Every structure is written in structure tokens, then in C-alpha cells.
PDB file of C-alpha atoms and ligand atoms in Angstrom:
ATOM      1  CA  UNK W   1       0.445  11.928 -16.861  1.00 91.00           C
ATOM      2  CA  UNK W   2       3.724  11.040 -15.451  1.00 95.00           C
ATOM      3  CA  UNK W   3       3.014  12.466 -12.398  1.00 96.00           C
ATOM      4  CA  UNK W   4      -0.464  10.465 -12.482  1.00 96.00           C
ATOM      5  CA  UNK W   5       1.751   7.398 -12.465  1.00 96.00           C
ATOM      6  CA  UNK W   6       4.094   8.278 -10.519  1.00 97.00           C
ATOM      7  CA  UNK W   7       1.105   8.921  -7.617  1.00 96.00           C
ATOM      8  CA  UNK W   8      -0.086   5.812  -8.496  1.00 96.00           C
ATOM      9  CA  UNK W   9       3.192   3.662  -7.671  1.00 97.00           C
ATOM     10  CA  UNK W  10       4.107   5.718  -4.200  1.00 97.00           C
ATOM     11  CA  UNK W  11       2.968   4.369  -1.012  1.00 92.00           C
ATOM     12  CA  UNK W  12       2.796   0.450  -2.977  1.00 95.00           C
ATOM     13  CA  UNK W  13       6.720   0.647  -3.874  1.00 98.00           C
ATOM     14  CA  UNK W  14       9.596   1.588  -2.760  1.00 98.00           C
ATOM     15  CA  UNK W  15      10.615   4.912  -3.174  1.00 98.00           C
ATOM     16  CA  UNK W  16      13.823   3.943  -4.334  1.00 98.00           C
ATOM     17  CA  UNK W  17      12.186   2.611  -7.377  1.00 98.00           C
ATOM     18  CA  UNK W  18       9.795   5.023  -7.704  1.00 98.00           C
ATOM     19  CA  UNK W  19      12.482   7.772  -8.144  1.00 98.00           C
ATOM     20  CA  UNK W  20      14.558   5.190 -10.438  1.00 98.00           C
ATOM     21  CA  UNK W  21      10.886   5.567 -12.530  1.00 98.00           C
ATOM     22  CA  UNK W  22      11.087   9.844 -12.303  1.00 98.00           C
ATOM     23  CA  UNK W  23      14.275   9.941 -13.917  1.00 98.00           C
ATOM     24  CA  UNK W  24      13.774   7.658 -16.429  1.00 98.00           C
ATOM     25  CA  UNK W  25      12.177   9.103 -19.629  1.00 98.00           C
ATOM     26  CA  UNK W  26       9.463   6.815 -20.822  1.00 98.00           C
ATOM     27  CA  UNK W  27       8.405   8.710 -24.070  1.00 97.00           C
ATOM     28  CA  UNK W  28      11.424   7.997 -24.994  1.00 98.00           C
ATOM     29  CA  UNK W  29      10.876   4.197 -25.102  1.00 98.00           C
ATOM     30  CA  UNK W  30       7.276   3.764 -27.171  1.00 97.00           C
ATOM     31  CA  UNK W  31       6.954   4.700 -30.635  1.00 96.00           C
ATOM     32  CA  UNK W  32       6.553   8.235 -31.474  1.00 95.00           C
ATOM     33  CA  UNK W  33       2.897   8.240 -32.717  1.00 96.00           C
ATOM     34  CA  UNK W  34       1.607   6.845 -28.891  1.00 96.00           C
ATOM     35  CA  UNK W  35       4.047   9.060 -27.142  1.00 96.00           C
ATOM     36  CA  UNK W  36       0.897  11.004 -25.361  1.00 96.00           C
ATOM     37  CA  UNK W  37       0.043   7.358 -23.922  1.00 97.00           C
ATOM     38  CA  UNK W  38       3.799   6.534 -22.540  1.00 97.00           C
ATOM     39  CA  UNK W  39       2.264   7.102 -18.512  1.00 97.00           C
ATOM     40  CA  UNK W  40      -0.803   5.072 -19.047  1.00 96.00           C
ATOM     41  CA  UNK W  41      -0.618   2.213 -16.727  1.00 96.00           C
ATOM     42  CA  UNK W  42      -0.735  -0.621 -19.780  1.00 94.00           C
ATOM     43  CA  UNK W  43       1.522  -2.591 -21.567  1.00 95.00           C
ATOM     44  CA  UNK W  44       1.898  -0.798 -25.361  1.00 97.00           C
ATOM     45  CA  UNK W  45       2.602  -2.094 -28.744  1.00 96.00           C
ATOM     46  CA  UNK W  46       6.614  -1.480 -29.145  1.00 97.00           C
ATOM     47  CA  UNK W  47       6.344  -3.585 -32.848  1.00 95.00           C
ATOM     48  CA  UNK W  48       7.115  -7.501 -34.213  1.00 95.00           C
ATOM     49  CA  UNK W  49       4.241  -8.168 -31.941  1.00 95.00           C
ATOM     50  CA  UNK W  50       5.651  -7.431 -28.583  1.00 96.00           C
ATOM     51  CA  UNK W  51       4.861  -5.195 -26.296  1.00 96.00           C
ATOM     52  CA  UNK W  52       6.644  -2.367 -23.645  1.00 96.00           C
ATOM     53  CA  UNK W  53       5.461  -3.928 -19.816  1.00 96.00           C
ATOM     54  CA  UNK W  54       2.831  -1.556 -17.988  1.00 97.00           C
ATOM     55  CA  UNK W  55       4.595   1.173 -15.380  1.00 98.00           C
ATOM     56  CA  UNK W  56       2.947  -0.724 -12.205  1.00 97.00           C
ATOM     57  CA  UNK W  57       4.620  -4.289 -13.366  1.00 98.00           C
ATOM     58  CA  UNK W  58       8.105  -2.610 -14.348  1.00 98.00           C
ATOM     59  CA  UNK W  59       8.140  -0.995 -10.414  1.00 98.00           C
ATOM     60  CA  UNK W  60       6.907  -4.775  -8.951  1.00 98.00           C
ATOM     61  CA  UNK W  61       9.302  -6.425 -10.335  1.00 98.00           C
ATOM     62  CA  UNK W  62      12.276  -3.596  -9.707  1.00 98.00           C
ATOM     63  CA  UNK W  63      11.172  -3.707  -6.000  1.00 98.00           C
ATOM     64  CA  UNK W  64      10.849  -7.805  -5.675  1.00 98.00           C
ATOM     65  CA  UNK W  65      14.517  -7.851  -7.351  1.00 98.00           C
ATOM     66  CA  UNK W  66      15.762  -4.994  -4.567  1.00 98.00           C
ATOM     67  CA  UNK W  67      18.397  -3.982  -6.713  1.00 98.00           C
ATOM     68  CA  UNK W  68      21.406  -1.794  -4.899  1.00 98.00           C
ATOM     69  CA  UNK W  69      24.266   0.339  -6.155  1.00 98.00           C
ATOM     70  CA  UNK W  70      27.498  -1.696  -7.996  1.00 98.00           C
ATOM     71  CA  UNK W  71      25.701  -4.888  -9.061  1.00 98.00           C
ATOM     72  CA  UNK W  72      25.897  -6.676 -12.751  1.00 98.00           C
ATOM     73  CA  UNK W  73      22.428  -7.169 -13.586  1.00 99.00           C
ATOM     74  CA  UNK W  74      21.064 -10.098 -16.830  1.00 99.00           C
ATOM     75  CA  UNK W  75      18.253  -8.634 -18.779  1.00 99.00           C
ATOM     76  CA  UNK W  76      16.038 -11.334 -20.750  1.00 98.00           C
ATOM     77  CA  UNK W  77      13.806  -9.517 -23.302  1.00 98.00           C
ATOM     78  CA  UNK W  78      15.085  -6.073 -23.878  1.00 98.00           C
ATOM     79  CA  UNK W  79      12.162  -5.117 -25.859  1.00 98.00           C
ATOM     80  CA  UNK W  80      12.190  -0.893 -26.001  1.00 98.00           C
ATOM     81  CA  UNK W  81      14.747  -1.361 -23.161  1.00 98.00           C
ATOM     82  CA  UNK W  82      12.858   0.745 -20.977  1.00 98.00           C
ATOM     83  CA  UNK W  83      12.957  -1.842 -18.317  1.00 98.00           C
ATOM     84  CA  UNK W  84      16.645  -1.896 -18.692  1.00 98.00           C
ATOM     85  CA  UNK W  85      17.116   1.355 -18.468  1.00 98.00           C
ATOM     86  CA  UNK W  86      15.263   1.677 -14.851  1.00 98.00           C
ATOM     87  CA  UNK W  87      17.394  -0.894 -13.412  1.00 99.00           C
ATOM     88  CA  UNK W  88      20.366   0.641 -15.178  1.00 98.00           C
ATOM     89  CA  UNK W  89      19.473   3.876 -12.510  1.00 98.00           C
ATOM     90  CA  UNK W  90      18.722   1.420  -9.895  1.00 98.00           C
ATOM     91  CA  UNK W  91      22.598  -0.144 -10.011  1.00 98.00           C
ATOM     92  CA  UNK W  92      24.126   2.928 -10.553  1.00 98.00           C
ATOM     93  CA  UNK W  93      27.023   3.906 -12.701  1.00 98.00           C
ATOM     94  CA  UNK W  94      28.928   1.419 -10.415  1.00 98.00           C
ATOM     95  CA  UNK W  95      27.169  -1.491 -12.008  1.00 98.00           C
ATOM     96  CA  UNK W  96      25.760  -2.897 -15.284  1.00 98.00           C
ATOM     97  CA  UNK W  97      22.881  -4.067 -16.952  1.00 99.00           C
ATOM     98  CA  UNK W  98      23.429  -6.790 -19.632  1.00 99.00           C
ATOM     99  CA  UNK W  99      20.181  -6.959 -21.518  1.00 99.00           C
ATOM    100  CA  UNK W 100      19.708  -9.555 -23.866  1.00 98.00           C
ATOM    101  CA  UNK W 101      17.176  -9.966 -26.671  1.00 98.00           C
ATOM    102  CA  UNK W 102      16.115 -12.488 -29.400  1.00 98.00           C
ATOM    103  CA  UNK W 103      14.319  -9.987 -32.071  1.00 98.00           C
ATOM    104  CA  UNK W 104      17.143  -8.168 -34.119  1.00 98.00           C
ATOM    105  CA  UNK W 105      14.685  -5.002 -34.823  1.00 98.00           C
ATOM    106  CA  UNK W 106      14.104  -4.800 -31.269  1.00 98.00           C
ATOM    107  CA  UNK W 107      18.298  -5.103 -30.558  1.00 98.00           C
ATOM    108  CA  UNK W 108      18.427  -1.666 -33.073  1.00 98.00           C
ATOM    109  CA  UNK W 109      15.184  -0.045 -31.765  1.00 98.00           C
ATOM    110  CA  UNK W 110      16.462  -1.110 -27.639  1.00 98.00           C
ATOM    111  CA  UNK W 111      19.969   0.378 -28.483  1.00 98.00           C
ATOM    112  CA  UNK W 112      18.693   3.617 -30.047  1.00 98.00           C
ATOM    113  CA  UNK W 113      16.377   4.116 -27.407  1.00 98.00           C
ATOM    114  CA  UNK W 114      18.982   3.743 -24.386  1.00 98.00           C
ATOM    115  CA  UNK W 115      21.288   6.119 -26.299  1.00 98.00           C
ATOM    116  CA  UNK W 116      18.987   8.607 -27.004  1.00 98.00           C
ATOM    117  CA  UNK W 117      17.974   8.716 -22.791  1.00 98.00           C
ATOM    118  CA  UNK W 118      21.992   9.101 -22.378  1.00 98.00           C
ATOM    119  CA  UNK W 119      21.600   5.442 -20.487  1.00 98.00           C
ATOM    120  CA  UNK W 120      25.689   4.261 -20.662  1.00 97.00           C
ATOM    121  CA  UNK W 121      25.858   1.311 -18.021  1.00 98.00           C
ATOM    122  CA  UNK W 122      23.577  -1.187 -20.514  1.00 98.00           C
ATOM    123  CA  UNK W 123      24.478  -3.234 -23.172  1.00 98.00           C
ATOM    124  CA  UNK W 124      22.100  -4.684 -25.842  1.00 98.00           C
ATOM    125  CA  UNK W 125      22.752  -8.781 -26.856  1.00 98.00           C
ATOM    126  CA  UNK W 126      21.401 -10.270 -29.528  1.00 98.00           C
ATOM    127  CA  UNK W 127      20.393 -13.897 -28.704  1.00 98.00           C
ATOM    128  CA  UNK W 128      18.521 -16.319 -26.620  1.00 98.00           C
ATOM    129  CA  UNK W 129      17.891 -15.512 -22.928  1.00 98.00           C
ATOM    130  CA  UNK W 130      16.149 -18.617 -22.145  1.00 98.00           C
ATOM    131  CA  UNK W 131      20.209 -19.838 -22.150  1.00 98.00           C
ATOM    132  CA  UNK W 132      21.245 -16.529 -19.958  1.00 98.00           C
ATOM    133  CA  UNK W 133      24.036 -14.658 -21.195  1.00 98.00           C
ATOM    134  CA  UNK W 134      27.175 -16.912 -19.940  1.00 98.00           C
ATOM    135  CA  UNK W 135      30.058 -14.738 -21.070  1.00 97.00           C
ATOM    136  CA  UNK W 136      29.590 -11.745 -18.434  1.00 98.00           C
ATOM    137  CA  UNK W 137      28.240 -14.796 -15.482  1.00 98.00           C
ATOM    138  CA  UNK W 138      27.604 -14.714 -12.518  1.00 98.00           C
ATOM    139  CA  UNK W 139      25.090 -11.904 -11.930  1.00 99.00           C
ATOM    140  CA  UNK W 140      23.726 -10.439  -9.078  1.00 99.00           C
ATOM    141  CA  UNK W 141      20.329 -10.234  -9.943  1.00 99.00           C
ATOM    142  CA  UNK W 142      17.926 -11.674 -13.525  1.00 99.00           C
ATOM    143  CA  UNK W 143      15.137  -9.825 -14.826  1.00 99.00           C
ATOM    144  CA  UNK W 144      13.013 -12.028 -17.243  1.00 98.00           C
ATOM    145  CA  UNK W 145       9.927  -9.912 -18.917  1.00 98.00           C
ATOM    146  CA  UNK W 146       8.743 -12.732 -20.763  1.00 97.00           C
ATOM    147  CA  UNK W 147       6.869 -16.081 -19.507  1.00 98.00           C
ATOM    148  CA  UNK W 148       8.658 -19.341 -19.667  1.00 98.00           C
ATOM    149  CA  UNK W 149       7.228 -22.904 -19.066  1.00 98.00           C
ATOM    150  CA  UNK W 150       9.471 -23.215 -15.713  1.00 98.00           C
ATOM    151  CA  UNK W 151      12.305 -21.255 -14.971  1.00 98.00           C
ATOM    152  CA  UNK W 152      15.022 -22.233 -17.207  1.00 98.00           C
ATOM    153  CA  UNK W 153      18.117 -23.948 -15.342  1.00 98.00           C
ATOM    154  CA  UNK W 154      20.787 -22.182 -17.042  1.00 98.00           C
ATOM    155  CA  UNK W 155      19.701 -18.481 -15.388  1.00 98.00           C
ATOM    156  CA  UNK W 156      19.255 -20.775 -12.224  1.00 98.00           C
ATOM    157  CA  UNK W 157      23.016 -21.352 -12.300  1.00 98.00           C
ATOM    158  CA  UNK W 158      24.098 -18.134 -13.570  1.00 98.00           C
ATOM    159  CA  UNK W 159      23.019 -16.331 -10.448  1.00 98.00           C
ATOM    160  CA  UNK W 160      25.291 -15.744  -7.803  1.00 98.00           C
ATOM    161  CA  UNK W 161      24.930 -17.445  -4.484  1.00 98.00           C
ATOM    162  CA  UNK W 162      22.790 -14.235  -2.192  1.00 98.00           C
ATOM    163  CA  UNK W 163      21.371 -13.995  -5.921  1.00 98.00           C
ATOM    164  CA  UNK W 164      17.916 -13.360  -7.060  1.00 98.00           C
ATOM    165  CA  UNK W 165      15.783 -13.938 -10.248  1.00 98.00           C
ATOM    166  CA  UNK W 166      12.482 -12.830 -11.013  1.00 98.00           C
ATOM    167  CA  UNK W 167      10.862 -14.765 -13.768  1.00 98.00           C
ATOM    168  CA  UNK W 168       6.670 -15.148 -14.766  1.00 98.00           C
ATOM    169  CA  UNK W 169       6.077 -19.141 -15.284  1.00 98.00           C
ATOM    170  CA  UNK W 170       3.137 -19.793 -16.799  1.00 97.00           C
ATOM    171  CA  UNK W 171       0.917 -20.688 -19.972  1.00 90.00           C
ATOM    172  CA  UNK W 172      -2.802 -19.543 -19.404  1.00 87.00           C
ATOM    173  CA  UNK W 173      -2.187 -18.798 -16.199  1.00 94.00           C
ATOM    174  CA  UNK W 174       0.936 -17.233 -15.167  1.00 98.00           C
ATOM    175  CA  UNK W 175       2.987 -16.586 -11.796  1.00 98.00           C
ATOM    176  CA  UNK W 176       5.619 -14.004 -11.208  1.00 98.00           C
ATOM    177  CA  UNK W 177       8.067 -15.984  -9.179  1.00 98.00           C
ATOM    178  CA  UNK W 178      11.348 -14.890  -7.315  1.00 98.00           C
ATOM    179  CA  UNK W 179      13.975 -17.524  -7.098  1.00 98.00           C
ATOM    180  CA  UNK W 180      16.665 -16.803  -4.374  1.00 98.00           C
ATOM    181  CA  UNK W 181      19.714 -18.746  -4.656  1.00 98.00           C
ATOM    182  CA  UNK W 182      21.141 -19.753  -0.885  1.00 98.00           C
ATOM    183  CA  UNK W 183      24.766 -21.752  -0.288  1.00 97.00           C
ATOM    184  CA  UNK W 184      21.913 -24.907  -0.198  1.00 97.00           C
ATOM    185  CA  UNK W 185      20.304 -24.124  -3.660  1.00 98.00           C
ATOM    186  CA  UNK W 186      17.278 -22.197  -4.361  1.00 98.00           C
ATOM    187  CA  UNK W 187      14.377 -21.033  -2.306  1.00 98.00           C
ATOM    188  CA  UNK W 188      11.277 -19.818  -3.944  1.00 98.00           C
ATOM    189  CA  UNK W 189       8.503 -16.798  -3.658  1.00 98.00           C
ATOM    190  CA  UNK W 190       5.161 -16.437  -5.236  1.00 97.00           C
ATOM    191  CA  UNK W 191       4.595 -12.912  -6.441  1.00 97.00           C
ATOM    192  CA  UNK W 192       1.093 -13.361  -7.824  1.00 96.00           C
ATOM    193  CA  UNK W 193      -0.877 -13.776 -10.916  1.00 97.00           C
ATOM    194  CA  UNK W 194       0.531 -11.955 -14.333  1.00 96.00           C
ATOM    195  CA  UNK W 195       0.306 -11.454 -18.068  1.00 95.00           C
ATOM    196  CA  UNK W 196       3.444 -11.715 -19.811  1.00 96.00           C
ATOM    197  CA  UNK W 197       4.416 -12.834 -24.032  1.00 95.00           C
ATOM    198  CA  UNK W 198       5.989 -15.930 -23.945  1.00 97.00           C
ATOM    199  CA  UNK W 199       9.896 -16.990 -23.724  1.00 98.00           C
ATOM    200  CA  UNK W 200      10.741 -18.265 -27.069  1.00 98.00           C
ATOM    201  CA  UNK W 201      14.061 -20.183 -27.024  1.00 98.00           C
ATOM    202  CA  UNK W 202      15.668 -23.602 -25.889  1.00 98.00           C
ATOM    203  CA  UNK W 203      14.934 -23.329 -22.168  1.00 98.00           C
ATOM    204  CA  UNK W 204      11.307 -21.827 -22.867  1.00 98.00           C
ATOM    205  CA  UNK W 205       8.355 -22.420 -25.640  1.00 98.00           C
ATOM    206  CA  UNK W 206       9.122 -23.343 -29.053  1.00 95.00           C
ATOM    207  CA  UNK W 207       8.344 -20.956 -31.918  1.00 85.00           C
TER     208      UNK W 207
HETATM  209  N1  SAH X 301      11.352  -5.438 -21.009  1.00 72.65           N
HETATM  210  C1  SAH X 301      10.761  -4.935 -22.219  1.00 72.65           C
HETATM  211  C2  SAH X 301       9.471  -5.618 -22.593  1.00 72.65           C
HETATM  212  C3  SAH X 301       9.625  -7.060 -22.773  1.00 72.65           C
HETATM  213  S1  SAH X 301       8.482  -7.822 -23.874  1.00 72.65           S
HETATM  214  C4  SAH X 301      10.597  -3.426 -22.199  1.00 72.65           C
HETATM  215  O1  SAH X 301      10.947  -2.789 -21.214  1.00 72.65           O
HETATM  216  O2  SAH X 301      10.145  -2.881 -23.201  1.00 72.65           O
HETATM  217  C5  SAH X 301       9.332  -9.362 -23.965  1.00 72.65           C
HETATM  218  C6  SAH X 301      10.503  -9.369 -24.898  1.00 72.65           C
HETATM  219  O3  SAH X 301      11.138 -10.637 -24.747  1.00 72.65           O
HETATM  220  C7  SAH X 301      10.123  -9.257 -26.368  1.00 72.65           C
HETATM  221  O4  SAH X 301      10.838  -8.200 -26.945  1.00 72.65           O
HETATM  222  C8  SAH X 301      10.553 -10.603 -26.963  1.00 72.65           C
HETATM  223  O5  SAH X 301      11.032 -10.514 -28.281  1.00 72.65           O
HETATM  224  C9  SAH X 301      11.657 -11.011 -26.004  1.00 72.65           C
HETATM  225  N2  SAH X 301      11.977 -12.450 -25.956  1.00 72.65           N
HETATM  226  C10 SAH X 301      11.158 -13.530 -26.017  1.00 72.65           C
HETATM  227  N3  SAH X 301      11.871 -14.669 -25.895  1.00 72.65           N
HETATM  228  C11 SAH X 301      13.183 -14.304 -25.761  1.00 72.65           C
HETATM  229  C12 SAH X 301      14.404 -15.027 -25.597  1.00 72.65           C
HETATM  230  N4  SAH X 301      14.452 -16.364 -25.547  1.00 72.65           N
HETATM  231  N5  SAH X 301      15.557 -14.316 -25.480  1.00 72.65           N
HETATM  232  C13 SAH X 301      15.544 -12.949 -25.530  1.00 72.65           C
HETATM  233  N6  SAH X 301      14.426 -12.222 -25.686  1.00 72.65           N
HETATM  234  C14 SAH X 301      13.254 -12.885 -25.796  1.00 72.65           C
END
């Protein structure tokens, strides 16, 4: 199966990523009675109602964020941490991946996960993303694996300048966009059409 997906993801991404993906134990991040599904290319029920991102949209959005060796990464909706835990190889031990999450099971499950696939450069937050994750600011690079109602202005000016965040915006219809942050403010990429939970917090939907 993971070879399945693995096949799947080479020749559309990069193989950087794709490796990142190989050494990073899925299983190990969905609940143990769908374990025999972890390599199916779906999202999967992780519990509280949210869900573990398919493989394919985990690689897009690891490739569209290019992220190299050394840099401090912001993580908004750990979920499993699975996510996490592929950019965590992607940065190397050199860098970091704060990850930051609003359900407190999903803080426990996240943190038991990463320590169980001996992942050491990410740390689990409890709180609201949709504000970023000021105290470790400015990051190289923002991962957000949940759709907001426009892309919140504090993660807008917690990236570095050179930085990049990926984001989906979106109600019904949702866009993965990559915002670039230049020394003249922010240029923006369309990434296509994509099915994320929503942001719940200040800078995204309401409960
Ligand atoms: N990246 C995850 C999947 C994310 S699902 C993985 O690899 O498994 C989206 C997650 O975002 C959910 O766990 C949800 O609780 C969380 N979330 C929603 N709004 C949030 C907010 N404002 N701050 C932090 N986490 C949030």
C-alpha cells in the first residue's frame, strides 16, 4: 500500500517530498483500528470530527511550500501531526516545526503520535492558529490544513520577507492559495480547487 502511494505521488512531486513521505510512518498517525487504510489516498477520521489530510494533498502542499534544510516552520491544525511530521523531515534536524492546534485531545493524540515516530524537531501548541503562533515569529514558511474565510493577517505578518504561506480560502468552494511575501508586500498563487474543515478561531469562522 505504501508503495502504491508512493507510485502514485512520483513523477507529479518532487522527489524531495516524496522521500520526506517514505520515511515518514503513516500508520503511525491514524487510529489503530484503520491502520490497514493509512496509504489510501483519502482524508481519514483522526476523532472530535476532524480528519488526517489525504497523502496526494499532504505532498501538494509540501512541494508548493518548497521547504529546505534549517528553516522554522508554523503549523496551523496539527491534527494526528502527520503533516507536521513530513515537514519536520523536510527542514531537517537543523530546523523546526511549530505546530499549533485548537482541540486539546488532538494536542495529546498529535504529541503521542510524533513521539512514538521518534519525530524531535516539532513542538505541539495548544491554541488558535487563525492568530499564528507570535512567540517563536518570524517563520520561514506556514502550513494551514484547515480553510479560512481569507487568509488571516496575523500569519500574513508573521512570515518572513522571501516567506511563503500556503493556506485553502474558501466556504463551498475552496482555493489552495500560496502567499509569497516580497520587500513590497505579498504576491499571490492559485493552487486549485480543495476540500479542507474549516479554521475555527478569531481570524477564521466562528464556532
Ligand atoms: N494536518 C493534520 C490534519 C488537519 S485537520 C494532520 O496531518 O493530521 C485540521 C485541523 O485544524 C483539525 O485538527 C482542527 O481541530 C484544527 N483547527 C481548526 N481551526 C483551528 C485553529 N484556529 N487553530 C488551530 N487548529 C485549528
Amino acid at each position: 500500500m505504501k508503495d502504491e502511494m508512493l507510485k502514485m505521488l512520483r513523477g507529479n512531486i518532487s522527489d524531495r517530498v516524496v522521500e520526506a513521505m517514505e520515511r515518514t510512518p503513516r500508520e503511525l498517525f491514524v487510529p489503530e483500528s484503520i491502520r490497514y487504510m493509512a496509504y489510501e489516498d483519502h482524508p481519514l477520521p483522526i476523532g472530535e470530527g476532524q480528519t488526517i489530510s489525504a497523502p496526494h494533498m499532504v505532498a501538494i502542499m509540501c512541494d508548493v511550500l518548497d521547504l529546505r534544510d534549517g528553516m522554522k516552520v508554523l503549523d496551523v491544525g496539527t491534527g494526528s501531526g502527520y503533516h507536521a511530521a513530513v515537514m519536520a523531515d523536510l527542514v531537517g534536524p537543523e530546523g523546526h516545526v511549530y505546530s499549533i492546534e485548537r482541540i486539546p485531545e488532538l494536542v495529546v493524540y498529535a504529541r503521542r503520535n510524533l513521539r512514538e515516530a521518534g519525530i524531535e524537531n516539532v513542538t505541539v501548541v495548544e491554541g488558535d492558529g487563525s492568530c499564528g503562533l507570535p512567540d517563536h515569529a518570524p517563520y520561514d514558511r506556514i502550513n494551514v490544513a484547515a480553510t479560512a474565510p481569507k487568509v488571516p493577517e496575523p500569519l500574513k505578518e508573521q512570515l518572513k520577507v522571501g516567506g511563503k504561506l500556503v493556506i485553502p480560502v474558501g466556504t463551498c468552494y475552496q482555493e489552495l492559495v500560496l502567499v509569497i511575501r516580497t520587500d513590497r508586500g505579498f504576491d499571490l498563487e492559485h493552487h486549485g480547487g480543495v476540500v479542507f474543515v474549516p479554521l475555527i478561531g478569531d481570524h477564521g469562522f466562528e464556532i
